[in-house]
mmCIF file of C-alpha atoms and ligand atoms in Angstrom:
data_model
loop_
_atom_site.group_PDB
_atom_site.id
_atom_site.type_symbol
_atom_site.label_atom_id
_atom_site.label_comp_id
_atom_site.label_asym_id
_atom_site.label_seq_id
_atom_site.Cartn_x
_atom_site.Cartn_y
_atom_site.Cartn_z
ATOM 1 C CA LEU U 385 0.197 0.253 -0.131
ATOM 2 C CA ALA U 386 1.458 3.297 -0.759
ATOM 3 C CA ASP U 387 2.111 5.864 2.251
ATOM 4 C CA GLU U 388 -1.034 8.102 0.666
ATOM 5 C CA ASP U 389 -3.194 5.491 1.398
ATOM 6 C CA ARG U 390 -2.281 5.080 4.936
ATOM 7 C CA GLU U 391 -3.688 8.587 5.203
ATOM 8 C CA SER U 392 -5.768 8.643 8.800
ATOM 9 C CA ARG U 393 -8.771 9.994 6.658
ATOM 10 C CA PRO U 394 -11.345 7.833 7.425
ATOM 11 C CA ARG U 395 -11.967 5.397 5.038
ATOM 12 C CA LEU U 396 -14.469 3.378 3.085
ATOM 13 C CA MET U 397 -14.732 0.069 1.452
ATOM 14 C CA LEU U 398 -17.159 -1.547 -0.416
ATOM 15 C CA MET U 399 -17.820 -4.955 -1.159
ATOM 16 C CA GLY U 400 -19.510 -7.885 -2.270
ATOM 17 C CA LEU U 401 -19.298 -9.988 -5.055
ATOM 18 C CA ARG U 402 -19.027 -9.908 -8.107
ATOM 19 C CA ARG U 403 -22.179 -8.246 -10.520
ATOM 20 C CA SER U 404 -23.521 -7.091 -7.225
ATOM 21 C CA GLY U 405 -23.528 -3.514 -8.009
ATOM 22 C CA LYS U 406 -20.318 -2.317 -6.136
ATOM 23 C CA SER U 407 -19.180 0.184 -9.261
ATOM 24 C CA SER U 408 -22.608 1.251 -10.159
ATOM 25 C CA ILE U 409 -22.790 2.664 -7.089
ATOM 26 C CA GLN U 410 -19.825 4.275 -6.588
ATOM 27 C CA ARG U 411 -20.539 5.696 -9.974
ATOM 28 C CA VAL U 412 -23.808 6.710 -9.342
ATOM 29 C CA VAL U 413 -23.308 8.331 -6.558
ATOM 30 C CA PHE U 414 -19.074 9.876 -6.481
ATOM 31 C CA HIS U 415 -19.587 10.392 -10.075
ATOM 32 C CA LYS U 416 -22.747 11.265 -11.469
ATOM 33 C CA MET U 417 -23.701 8.593 -13.842
ATOM 34 C CA SER U 418 -27.227 8.287 -14.374
ATOM 35 C CA PRO U 419 -28.302 4.339 -13.179
ATOM 36 C CA THR U 420 -29.157 3.038 -16.723
ATOM 37 C CA GLU U 421 -25.349 3.727 -17.839
ATOM 38 C CA THR U 422 -24.044 1.327 -15.120
ATOM 39 C CA LEU U 423 -26.261 -1.371 -17.219
ATOM 40 C CA PHE U 424 -22.379 -1.335 -19.442
ATOM 41 C CA LEU U 425 -20.179 -1.174 -16.454
ATOM 42 C CA GLU U 426 -17.504 -3.937 -16.261
ATOM 43 C CA SER U 427 -17.457 -5.590 -13.373
ATOM 44 C CA THR U 428 -15.082 -5.108 -10.953
ATOM 45 C CA SER U 429 -11.671 -6.733 -10.912
ATOM 46 C CA LYS U 430 -8.867 -5.389 -8.628
ATOM 47 C CA ILE U 431 -8.965 -2.975 -6.079
ATOM 48 C CA ASN U 432 -9.879 0.544 -7.659
ATOM 49 C CA LYS U 433 -9.063 3.243 -4.612
ATOM 50 C CA ASP U 434 -11.063 6.385 -5.581
ATOM 51 C CA ASN U 435 -9.953 9.480 -3.846
ATOM 52 C CA ILE U 436 -13.204 11.534 -3.505
ATOM 53 C CA HIS U 437 -12.475 15.260 -2.894
ATOM 54 C CA SER U 438 -15.914 16.234 -0.677
ATOM 55 C CA PHE U 439 -16.192 17.931 2.476
ATOM 56 C CA ILE U 440 -14.802 14.905 4.554
ATOM 57 C CA ASP U 441 -11.766 13.168 2.599
ATOM 58 C CA PHE U 442 -12.821 9.805 1.865
ATOM 59 C CA GLN U 443 -12.120 6.209 -0.016
ATOM 60 C CA VAL U 444 -13.775 4.054 -2.189
ATOM 61 C CA TRP U 445 -12.595 0.545 -2.240
ATOM 62 C CA ASP U 446 -13.867 -1.217 -4.850
ATOM 63 C CA PHE U 447 -13.014 -4.847 -4.140
ATOM 64 C CA PRO U 448 -13.082 -7.700 -6.832
ATOM 65 C CA GLY U 449 -16.139 -9.565 -5.086
ATOM 66 C CA GLN U 450 -14.041 -13.135 -4.964
ATOM 67 C CA MET U 451 -10.930 -12.112 -3.233
ATOM 68 C CA ASP U 452 -9.395 -14.599 -0.397
ATOM 69 C CA PHE U 453 -8.589 -12.835 3.297
ATOM 70 C CA PHE U 454 -7.438 -16.473 4.270
ATOM 71 C CA ASP U 455 -4.247 -16.367 1.091
ATOM 72 C CA SER U 456 -0.931 -15.427 3.321
ATOM 73 C CA THR U 457 -0.689 -12.475 1.022
ATOM 74 C CA PHE U 458 -3.480 -11.031 1.279
ATOM 75 C CA ASP U 459 -2.324 -8.089 4.320
ATOM 76 C CA THR U 460 -5.663 -7.936 5.820
ATOM 77 C CA THR U 461 -3.734 -5.861 9.008
ATOM 78 C CA ALA U 462 -3.119 -3.552 6.193
ATOM 79 C CA ILE U 463 -5.891 -2.832 4.329
ATOM 80 C CA PHE U 464 -8.792 -3.250 7.824
ATOM 81 C CA GLY U 465 -6.528 -1.162 9.690
ATOM 82 C CA GLU U 466 -7.658 2.004 9.303
ATOM 83 C CA VAL U 467 -10.972 1.444 7.489
ATOM 84 C CA GLY U 468 -13.984 3.486 8.989
ATOM 85 C CA ALA U 469 -16.760 1.334 7.725
ATOM 86 C CA LEU U 470 -16.776 -1.289 5.458
ATOM 87 C CA VAL U 471 -20.327 -1.258 3.638
ATOM 88 C CA PHE U 472 -20.911 -5.080 1.834
ATOM 89 C CA VAL U 473 -22.856 -5.043 -0.869
ATOM 90 C CA ILE U 474 -25.316 -8.042 -1.311
ATOM 91 C CA ASP U 475 -27.374 -8.409 -4.990
ATOM 92 C CA SER U 476 -31.121 -9.175 -3.620
ATOM 93 C CA GLN U 477 -32.268 -9.970 -6.956
ATOM 94 C CA ASP U 478 -29.767 -13.106 -7.335
ATOM 95 C CA ASP U 479 -29.519 -16.328 -4.873
ATOM 96 C CA TYR U 480 -27.488 -14.177 -1.844
ATOM 97 C CA MET U 481 -26.068 -16.976 0.108
ATOM 98 C CA GLU U 482 -22.926 -17.555 -1.367
ATOM 99 C CA ALA U 483 -22.836 -13.568 -0.583
ATOM 100 C CA LEU U 484 -23.855 -14.240 3.289
ATOM 101 C CA ALA U 485 -20.578 -16.718 3.540
ATOM 102 C CA ARG U 486 -18.595 -14.177 2.291
ATOM 103 C CA LEU U 487 -19.622 -11.377 4.515
ATOM 104 C CA HIS U 488 -19.799 -13.735 7.516
ATOM 105 C CA SER U 489 -16.057 -14.680 6.182
ATOM 106 C CA THR U 490 -14.762 -10.587 5.507
ATOM 107 C CA VAL U 491 -16.920 -9.222 8.722
ATOM 108 C CA VAL U 492 -14.123 -11.821 10.761
ATOM 109 C CA ALA U 493 -11.220 -11.166 9.344
ATOM 110 C CA ALA U 494 -11.694 -7.305 9.679
ATOM 111 C CA TYR U 495 -12.893 -7.624 12.897
ATOM 112 C CA ARG U 496 -10.028 -9.228 13.985
ATOM 113 C CA VAL U 497 -7.958 -6.696 12.545
ATOM 114 C CA ASN U 498 -10.034 -4.065 13.192
ATOM 115 C CA PRO U 499 -12.976 -3.874 15.737
ATOM 116 C CA ASN U 500 -13.690 -0.270 15.321
ATOM 117 C CA ILE U 501 -14.614 -0.899 12.353
ATOM 118 C CA THR U 502 -18.961 -0.052 11.365
ATOM 119 C CA PHE U 503 -20.325 -2.930 9.285
ATOM 120 C CA GLU U 504 -22.588 -1.655 6.627
ATOM 121 C CA VAL U 505 -24.693 -3.841 4.663
ATOM 122 C CA PHE U 506 -26.447 -2.750 1.526
ATOM 123 C CA ILE U 507 -29.159 -5.063 0.593
ATOM 124 C CA HIS U 508 -28.930 -4.051 -3.317
ATOM 125 C CA LYS U 509 -30.799 -3.725 -6.203
ATOM 126 C CA VAL U 510 -33.868 -3.604 -4.410
ATOM 127 C CA ASP U 511 -36.089 -1.675 -7.242
ATOM 128 C CA GLY U 512 -36.972 -4.948 -8.489
ATOM 129 C CA LEU U 513 -38.441 -6.914 -5.641
ATOM 130 C CA SER U 514 -42.116 -6.245 -3.788
ATOM 131 C CA GLU U 515 -42.837 -4.304 -0.781
ATOM 132 C CA ASP U 516 -43.824 -7.897 0.835
ATOM 133 C CA TYR U 517 -40.426 -9.268 -0.479
ATOM 134 C CA LYS U 518 -38.433 -6.483 0.472
ATOM 135 C CA ILE U 519 -38.761 -6.739 4.151
ATOM 136 C CA ASP U 520 -38.844 -10.635 3.979
ATOM 137 C CA THR U 521 -35.648 -10.467 2.275
ATOM 138 C CA GLN U 522 -34.307 -8.076 4.930
ATOM 139 C CA ARG U 523 -35.464 -9.793 7.407
ATOM 140 C CA ASP U 524 -33.644 -13.500 6.370
ATOM 141 C CA ILE U 525 -30.304 -11.489 6.075
ATOM 142 C CA GLN U 526 -30.309 -9.954 8.908
ATOM 143 C CA GLN U 527 -31.166 -13.190 11.008
ATOM 144 C CA THR U 528 -28.717 -15.333 9.098
ATOM 145 C CA THR U 529 -25.781 -13.294 9.412
ATOM 146 C CA THR U 530 -26.444 -12.272 13.324
ATOM 147 C CA ASP U 531 -26.935 -16.092 13.889
ATOM 148 C CA GLU U 532 -23.811 -16.971 12.085
ATOM 149 C CA LEU U 533 -21.761 -14.455 13.480
ATOM 150 C CA ALA U 534 -23.308 -15.073 17.143
ATOM 151 C CA ASP U 535 -22.530 -19.132 16.380
ATOM 152 C CA ALA U 536 -18.804 -17.898 15.906
ATOM 153 C CA GLY U 537 -18.336 -16.374 19.077
ATOM 154 C CA LEU U 538 -19.155 -12.240 17.942
ATOM 155 C CA GLU U 539 -22.611 -11.367 19.027
ATOM 156 C CA ASN U 540 -21.474 -7.950 19.634
ATOM 157 C CA VAL U 541 -20.765 -7.156 16.569
ATOM 158 C CA GLN U 542 -22.677 -4.405 15.206
ATOM 159 C CA LEU U 543 -24.357 -4.433 11.359
ATOM 160 C CA ALA U 544 -26.526 -2.057 10.351
ATOM 161 C CA PHE U 545 -28.870 -3.343 6.828
ATOM 162 C CA TYR U 546 -29.822 -0.930 4.574
ATOM 163 C CA LEU U 547 -32.186 -1.490 1.410
ATOM 164 C CA THR U 548 -31.183 0.434 -1.342
ATOM 165 C CA SER U 549 -30.873 0.367 -5.431
ATOM 166 C CA ILE U 550 -29.588 2.771 -7.352
ATOM 167 C CA TYR U 551 -32.554 4.040 -9.480
ATOM 168 C CA ASP U 552 -33.732 6.218 -6.305
ATOM 169 C CA HIS U 553 -32.541 7.705 -3.282
ATOM 170 C CA SER U 554 -32.365 4.556 -1.058
ATOM 171 C CA ILE U 555 -28.417 4.712 -2.318
ATOM 172 C CA PHE U 556 -28.034 8.545 -1.148
ATOM 173 C CA GLU U 557 -29.732 8.390 2.065
ATOM 174 C CA ALA U 558 -27.583 5.003 2.718
ATOM 175 C CA PHE U 559 -24.552 6.431 2.013
ATOM 176 C CA SER U 560 -25.692 8.882 4.415
ATOM 177 C CA LYS U 561 -26.100 7.366 7.522
ATOM 178 C CA VAL U 562 -22.814 5.451 6.867
ATOM 179 C CA ILE U 563 -20.827 8.857 6.020
ATOM 180 C CA GLN U 564 -22.544 10.465 9.560
ATOM 181 C CA LYS U 565 -20.715 7.974 11.845
ATOM 182 C CA LEU U 566 -17.862 8.819 10.581
ATOM 183 C CA ILE U 567 -18.017 12.752 11.040
ATOM 184 C CA PRO U 568 -16.723 13.106 14.515
ATOM 185 C CA GLN U 569 -18.201 16.911 14.767
ATOM 186 C CA LEU U 570 -21.697 15.640 14.460
ATOM 187 C CA PRO U 571 -23.656 15.329 17.503
ATOM 188 C CA THR U 572 -22.547 19.444 17.218
ATOM 189 C CA LEU U 573 -23.605 19.618 14.186
ATOM 190 C CA GLU U 574 -26.978 18.496 14.170
ATOM 191 C CA ASN U 575 -26.897 20.833 17.531
ATOM 192 C CA LEU U 576 -26.608 23.495 15.809
ATOM 193 C CA LEU U 577 -29.379 22.514 13.329
ATOM 194 C CA ASN U 578 -31.546 21.959 16.127
ATOM 195 C CA ILE U 579 -30.330 25.106 17.445
ATOM 196 C CA LEU U 580 -31.365 26.798 14.324
ATOM 197 C CA CYS U 581 -34.518 24.613 13.876
ATOM 198 C CA ALA U 582 -35.942 25.642 17.257
ATOM 199 C CA ASN U 583 -35.356 29.660 16.470
ATOM 200 C CA SER U 584 -36.698 30.159 13.095
ATOM 201 C CA GLY U 585 -39.945 27.643 12.599
ATOM 202 C CA ILE U 586 -37.732 25.711 10.535
ATOM 203 C CA GLU U 587 -39.387 22.123 10.130
ATOM 204 C CA LYS U 588 -36.347 20.186 9.054
ATOM 205 C CA ALA U 589 -32.952 21.113 7.885
ATOM 206 C CA PHE U 590 -30.215 18.851 6.106
ATOM 207 C CA LEU U 591 -26.429 19.661 5.781
ATOM 208 C CA PHE U 592 -25.175 18.347 2.293
ATOM 209 C CA ASP U 593 -22.535 17.653 0.863
ATOM 210 C CA VAL U 594 -23.052 19.040 -2.700
ATOM 211 C CA ILE U 595 -20.906 17.024 -5.022
ATOM 212 C CA SER U 596 -22.708 13.670 -3.598
ATOM 213 C CA LYS U 597 -26.075 14.736 -2.187
ATOM 214 C CA ILE U 598 -25.216 12.989 1.069
ATOM 215 C CA TYR U 599 -26.400 14.792 3.563
ATOM 216 C CA ILE U 600 -23.856 14.901 6.283
ATOM 217 C CA ALA U 601 -26.954 15.890 8.830
ATOM 218 C CA THR U 602 -29.632 17.086 10.267
ATOM 219 C CA ASP U 603 -31.615 18.418 12.971
ATOM 220 C CA SER U 604 -32.951 15.776 15.009
ATOM 221 C CA SER U 605 -36.915 15.073 13.960
ATOM 222 C CA PRO U 606 -36.875 12.384 11.961
ATOM 223 C CA VAL U 607 -36.341 12.135 8.168
ATOM 224 C CA ASP U 608 -38.847 11.125 6.252
ATOM 225 C CA SER U 609 -37.525 10.261 2.500
ATOM 226 C CA GLN U 610 -39.823 12.680 1.000
ATOM 227 C CA SER U 611 -38.309 15.583 2.332
ATOM 228 C CA TYR U 612 -34.948 14.139 1.600
ATOM 229 C CA GLU U 613 -35.667 13.746 -1.755
ATOM 230 C CA ILE U 614 -36.777 16.892 -2.315
ATOM 231 C CA CYS U 615 -33.988 19.075 -0.804
ATOM 232 C CA SER U 616 -31.342 16.642 -2.894
ATOM 233 C CA ASP U 617 -33.666 17.654 -6.278
ATOM 234 C CA MET U 618 -33.035 21.154 -5.168
ATOM 235 C CA ILE U 619 -29.703 20.965 -5.967
ATOM 236 C CA ASP U 620 -30.010 19.761 -9.069
ATOM 237 C CA VAL U 621 -32.337 22.172 -9.964
ATOM 238 C CA ILE U 622 -30.109 25.218 -9.166
ATOM 239 C CA ILE U 623 -27.316 23.868 -10.900
ATOM 240 C CA ASP U 624 -30.067 23.736 -13.794
ATOM 241 C CA ILE U 625 -31.268 26.955 -13.566
ATOM 242 C CA SER U 626 -28.219 28.967 -12.897
ATOM 243 C CA SER U 627 -26.637 26.734 -16.028
ATOM 244 C CA ILE U 628 -29.483 28.240 -18.143
ATOM 245 C CA TYR U 629 -29.353 31.462 -16.953
ATOM 246 C CA GLY U 630 -25.780 31.878 -16.675
ATOM 247 C CA ARG U 631 -22.483 34.113 -17.568
ATOM 248 C CA ALA U 632 -20.669 32.626 -20.943
ATOM 249 C CA ALA U 633 -17.390 33.230 -19.236
ATOM 250 C CA ILE U 634 -17.840 30.812 -16.304
ATOM 251 C CA GLY U 635 -19.334 28.413 -18.954
ATOM 252 C CA ALA U 636 -16.247 27.236 -20.558
ATOM 253 C CA LYS U 637 -15.771 26.102 -17.089
ATOM 254 C CA SER U 638 -18.335 23.634 -16.368
ATOM 255 C CA GLN U 639 -17.447 22.493 -20.602
ATOM 256 C CA GLY U 640 -15.304 19.703 -18.487
ATOM 257 C CA TYR U 641 -18.150 18.342 -17.088
ATOM 258 C CA LEU U 642 -20.529 17.592 -19.870
ATOM 259 C CA GLU U 643 -17.327 15.952 -21.318
ATOM 260 C CA ASP U 644 -16.197 12.022 -21.755
ATOM 261 C CA GLN U 645 -17.821 10.242 -19.622
ATOM 262 C CA GLN U 646 -16.332 7.438 -19.812
ATOM 263 C CA ASP U 647 -13.292 7.420 -17.757
ATOM 264 C CA ASP U 648 -12.301 7.666 -13.703
ATOM 265 C CA GLN U 649 -10.568 11.063 -13.994
ATOM 266 C CA ASP U 650 -12.759 12.609 -16.470
ATOM 267 C CA ASN U 651 -16.323 11.351 -14.359
ATOM 268 C CA TRP U 652 -14.309 13.586 -11.393
ATOM 269 C CA SER U 653 -13.361 16.570 -13.364
ATOM 270 C CA GLN U 654 -16.992 16.627 -13.989
ATOM 271 C CA ASN U 655 -18.062 16.497 -10.241
ATOM 272 C CA GLN U 656 -15.151 19.409 -10.042
ATOM 273 C CA GLY U 657 -17.475 20.468 -12.544
ATOM 274 C CA ARG U 658 -20.350 20.183 -10.812
ATOM 275 C CA HIS U 659 -19.098 21.839 -7.603
ATOM 276 C CA ASP U 660 -17.362 25.169 -9.327
ATOM 277 C CA ASP U 661 -21.528 25.348 -11.396
ATOM 278 C CA PHE U 662 -23.013 25.118 -7.810
ATOM 279 C CA GLU U 663 -20.297 27.425 -6.103
ATOM 280 C CA ASP U 664 -21.210 29.705 -9.260
ATOM 281 C CA SER U 665 -24.849 29.158 -9.360
ATOM 282 C CA ASN U 666 -25.642 33.229 -8.222
ATOM 283 C CA GLY U 667 -22.647 33.955 -11.678
ATOM 284 C CA GLY U 668 -24.145 31.243 -13.404
ATOM 285 C CA ASN U 669 -22.621 29.623 -16.677
ATOM 286 C CA GLY U 670 -23.392 28.820 -19.773
ATOM 287 C CA ASN U 671 -23.412 25.002 -19.671
ATOM 288 C CA GLY U 672 -25.609 21.982 -17.022
ATOM 289 C CA ASN U 673 -26.695 18.935 -15.787
ATOM 290 C CA HIS U 674 -29.179 16.978 -17.093
ATOM 291 C CA GLN U 675 -28.656 14.042 -16.653
ATOM 292 C CA ARG U 676 -31.365 13.481 -14.286
ATOM 293 C CA SER U 677 -34.279 13.593 -16.519
ATOM 294 C CA GLY U 678 -36.930 13.161 -13.668
ATOM 295 C CA THR U 679 -35.576 16.037 -11.536
ATOM 296 C CA ASN U 680 -38.482 18.634 -11.793
ATOM 297 C CA GLU U 681 -41.219 16.241 -11.736
ATOM 298 C CA ASN U 682 -41.485 17.388 -8.209
ATOM 299 C CA TYR U 683 -41.874 20.736 -9.448
ATOM 300 C CA SER U 684 -44.790 20.523 -11.269
ATOM 301 C CA GLN U 685 -46.437 22.146 -8.446
ATOM 302 C CA ALA U 686 -43.976 24.745 -7.202
ATOM 303 C CA VAL U 687 -43.212 28.171 -8.194
ATOM 304 C CA VAL U 688 -39.614 28.746 -8.732
ATOM 305 C CA GLY U 689 -40.034 32.199 -7.542
ATOM 306 C CA ARG U 690 -37.394 33.099 -6.302
ATOM 307 C CA GLY U 691 -35.339 30.081 -7.740
ATOM 308 C CA SER U 692 -32.072 32.273 -8.634
ATOM 309 C CA ARG U 693 -32.089 35.346 -7.385
ATOM 310 C CA THR U 694 -28.669 34.709 -5.965
ATOM 311 C CA PRO U 695 -26.776 37.942 -7.010
ATOM 312 C CA SER U 696 -28.820 40.248 -5.127
ATOM 313 C CA LEU U 697 -29.181 38.300 -2.299
ATOM 314 C CA SER U 698 -25.744 37.480 -0.906
ATOM 315 C CA ASN U 699 -25.409 40.083 1.874
ATOM 316 C CA GLN U 700 -22.445 42.417 2.397
ATOM 317 C CA SER U 701 -21.146 40.679 5.323
ATOM 318 C CA THR U 702 -21.219 37.146 4.572
ATOM 319 C CA GLN U 703 -19.108 38.196 1.520
ATOM 320 C CA GLN U 704 -16.708 39.906 3.218
ATOM 321 C CA GLN U 705 -16.023 36.580 4.813
ATOM 322 C CA THR U 706 -16.225 34.689 2.037
ATOM 323 C CA ALA U 707 -13.369 37.140 1.156
ATOM 324 C CA GLY U 708 -15.490 38.220 -2.348
ATOM 325 C CA ASN U 709 -16.902 34.916 -3.003
ATOM 326 C CA HIS U 710 -20.475 34.427 -4.274
ATOM 327 C CA GLU U 711 -22.090 32.693 -2.325
ATOM 328 C CA ALA U 712 -24.925 30.571 -3.030
ATOM 329 C CA PHE U 713 -28.784 31.254 -2.236
ATOM 330 C CA SER U 714 -31.861 29.743 -3.638
ATOM 331 C CA VAL U 715 -35.762 29.736 -2.610
ATOM 332 C CA ILE U 716 -38.126 27.564 -3.722
ATOM 333 C CA LYS U 717 -42.016 28.220 -3.153
ATOM 334 C CA MET U 718 -43.776 24.857 -3.900
ATOM 335 C CA GLY U 719 -47.769 24.926 -4.496
ATOM 336 C CA ASN U 720 -48.264 23.713 -1.311
ATOM 337 C CA GLY U 721 -47.127 26.002 1.260
ATOM 338 C CA THR U 722 -44.126 24.702 1.403
ATOM 339 C CA VAL U 723 -40.598 26.694 1.142
ATOM 340 C CA LEU U 724 -37.314 25.489 0.686
ATOM 341 C CA TYR U 725 -34.628 27.543 1.270
ATOM 342 C CA LEU U 726 -30.257 26.550 0.254
ATOM 343 C CA ARG U 727 -27.386 28.464 1.422
ATOM 344 C CA GLU U 728 -24.233 27.990 0.427
ATOM 345 C CA VAL U 729 -22.491 27.422 4.145
ATOM 346 C CA ASN U 730 -18.675 26.595 2.864
ATOM 347 C CA LYS U 731 -17.047 25.301 -0.145
ATOM 348 C CA TYR U 732 -18.639 21.329 0.306
ATOM 349 C CA LEU U 733 -21.858 22.186 2.088
ATOM 350 C CA ALA U 734 -24.814 23.518 1.507
ATOM 351 C CA LEU U 735 -27.801 24.002 4.060
ATOM 352 C CA ILE U 736 -30.918 22.833 3.117
ATOM 353 C CA CYS U 737 -34.550 23.871 4.753
ATOM 354 C CA LEU U 738 -37.888 22.807 4.811
ATOM 355 C CA LEU U 739 -40.310 25.374 5.968
ATOM 356 C CA ARG U 740 -44.342 27.062 6.175
ATOM 357 C CA ALA U 741 -44.417 29.618 3.581
ATOM 358 C CA GLU U 742 -45.675 31.518 6.714
ATOM 359 C CA THR U 743 -42.856 31.029 8.505
ATOM 360 C CA PHE U 744 -40.795 32.093 5.654
ATOM 361 C CA GLU U 745 -42.540 36.017 5.562
ATOM 362 C CA LYS U 746 -40.141 36.354 8.727
ATOM 363 C CA GLN U 747 -37.324 36.006 6.491
ATOM 364 C CA GLY U 748 -34.897 38.254 7.917
ATOM 365 C CA LEU U 749 -34.815 36.626 11.264
ATOM 366 C CA ILE U 750 -34.081 33.028 8.624
ATOM 367 C CA ASP U 751 -30.874 35.030 7.141
ATOM 368 C CA TYR U 752 -29.872 35.798 10.494
ATOM 369 C CA ASN U 753 -29.738 32.659 11.985
ATOM 370 C CA VAL U 754 -28.747 30.506 9.339
ATOM 371 C CA HIS U 755 -25.835 33.717 8.828
ATOM 372 C CA CYS U 756 -25.232 32.847 12.767
ATOM 373 C CA PHE U 757 -25.191 29.202 12.351
ATOM 374 C CA LYS U 758 -22.708 29.547 9.427
ATOM 375 C CA GLU U 759 -19.956 31.014 11.630
ATOM 376 C CA ALA U 760 -20.416 28.572 14.360
ATOM 377 C CA MET U 761 -20.130 26.344 11.777
ATOM 378 C CA ASP U 762 -16.561 28.046 10.309
ATOM 379 C CA GLN U 763 -15.602 27.641 14.523
ATOM 380 C CA VAL U 764 -16.363 24.143 14.859
ATOM 381 C CA PHE U 765 -13.729 23.436 11.714
ATOM 382 C CA GLU U 766 -11.403 25.726 12.678
ATOM 383 C CA LEU U 767 -11.267 24.326 15.938
ATOM 384 C CA LYS U 768 -10.505 20.719 14.410
ATOM 385 C CA ARG U 769 -7.660 22.546 12.508
ATOM 386 C CA ALA U 770 -6.674 24.424 15.468
ATOM 387 C CA GLU U 771 -6.164 20.732 17.594
ATOM 388 C CA ARG U 772 -4.772 18.707 14.247
ATOM 389 C CA THR U 773 -2.250 21.121 13.860
ATOM 390 C CA ARG U 774 -1.734 20.708 17.828
ATOM 391 C CA ARG U 775 -1.393 17.080 17.652
ATOM 392 C CA GLU U 776 1.397 17.332 15.033
ATOM 393 C CA MET U 777 3.008 19.662 17.152
ATOM 394 C CA GLU U 778 3.304 17.315 19.578
ATOM 395 C CA ALA U 779 4.327 14.195 17.658
ATOM 396 C CA ASN U 780 7.177 16.542 15.493
ATOM 397 C CA GLN U 781 8.468 17.400 19.348
HETATM 398 P P1 LIG K 473 -19.886 -5.731 -9.517
HETATM 399 O O1 LIG K 473 -19.028 -6.052 -10.124
HETATM 400 O O2 LIG K 473 -19.935 -5.358 -7.861
HETATM 401 O O3 LIG K 473 -18.910 -3.499 -9.564
HETATM 402 O O4 LIG K 473 -20.951 -4.942 -9.715
HETATM 403 P P2 LIG K 473 -21.995 -3.435 -11.612
HETATM 404 O O5 LIG K 473 -21.509 -2.567 -10.786
HETATM 405 O O6 LIG K 473 -21.276 -3.881 -12.665
HETATM 406 O O7 LIG K 473 -23.052 -4.014 -11.570
HETATM 407 C C1 LIG K 473 -23.971 -5.074 -11.929
HETATM 408 C C2 LIG K 473 -24.798 -4.879 -12.743
HETATM 409 O O8 LIG K 473 -25.878 -4.679 -11.607
HETATM 410 C C3 LIG K 473 -24.313 -3.983 -13.624
HETATM 411 O O9 LIG K 473 -25.702 -4.245 -14.848
HETATM 412 C C4 LIG K 473 -25.979 -2.860 -13.113
HETATM 413 O O10 LIG K 473 -26.451 -1.845 -13.860
HETATM 414 C C5 LIG K 473 -26.616 -3.703 -12.239
HETATM 415 N N1 LIG K 473 -27.381 -2.886 -11.118
HETATM 416 C C6 LIG K 473 -26.251 -2.319 -10.373
HETATM 417 N N2 LIG K 473 -27.225 -1.160 -9.105
HETATM 418 C C7 LIG K 473 -28.481 -2.480 -8.561
HETATM 419 C C8 LIG K 473 -29.850 -1.821 -8.805
HETATM 420 O O11 LIG K 473 -29.622 -0.648 -7.806
HETATM 421 N N3 LIG K 473 -30.695 -2.208 -9.485
HETATM 422 C C9 LIG K 473 -30.669 -2.579 -10.730
HETATM 423 N N4 LIG K 473 -31.930 -3.332 -11.207
HETATM 424 N N5 LIG K 473 -29.405 -2.730 -10.900
HETATM 425 C C10 LIG K 473 -28.026 -2.571 -10.814
#
């Protein structure tokens, strides 16, 4: 393993049998590939490391399904030693007995090396299953796995199970939950979001990683999938709108985004492009993302009222703070009396809130509270940076 792989960034590892859907998940979540394009992906046949330069730097290691841990050339310590989360993908449309055996041996091998790993099982491709069958499958997989681990004397190992599909938001939600476990500041972020909601009459607030559309924190009111979906779609809408009404100068930057999607690297720059699009969304640009054709469906009822009123609304003080950077801001009023409020928090993150139109009448208060929230966020991450520097200095002495 190269040194750079040993960096202490939280590492996420994707494993599972061949054709279980690992590469597809990676492409759809982190590289914005449309789900139907994954039909033509080649199956994974080597360890494929993918550094994701997002809010937290995590890595996806796409393992070929048929790897043998008990082979002496396989260095389990190096591989599992620093992993934060191990995601094991099971194809629920296939006979999964072999996958379960594989999951068992993987958990046993990984837990022996690193008991702090969180094990996450994605019961995948559930788009093909009926509701009843989904529940039965989950129950069966969960039961068999925990029984077998208990038989092996590992009853304390915690496994979390998720029903996922790349054809809907379930894969993003599952990833959100997985990633959240790897964020040490999560309780603080949740607390800040709770305070923001309580003081502004906001019903639900999500902190989104814009590139992946994973939410890294939310307030503690229950998450319903619909709220998550609509907020996540809002990111696409904002990017689309800013793309259409954009400045030609920035258009050049986003071209990379639309170019060749075959190559990994290109896909990554594509993401970067996407992110730039977002950052510049008050300036806009000439091209855009039209891959997710379903996106606008939810908005058929929506008044995209002040959708892209970004330029006029970045307030002075915040602009100064972000050293003259434009900050994305947008409001969408829906036909059903709900308002979606988006504000860029920093380079990677956006805050998206759901609130009632009546509450939004006090927009000044909400803007002010969101501004305070952003300042608190800056402090949280500034503290973390200071802490890291201090530790590094101590280590060097
Ligand atoms: P890998 O070998 O584990 O990397 O598997 P691939 O990513 O190559 O996926 C194998 C096949 O499963 C591809 O044809 C994908 O289109 C398909 N696939 C992946 N995810 C899903 C899903 O959520 N639902 C369905 N129906 N098919 C999927």
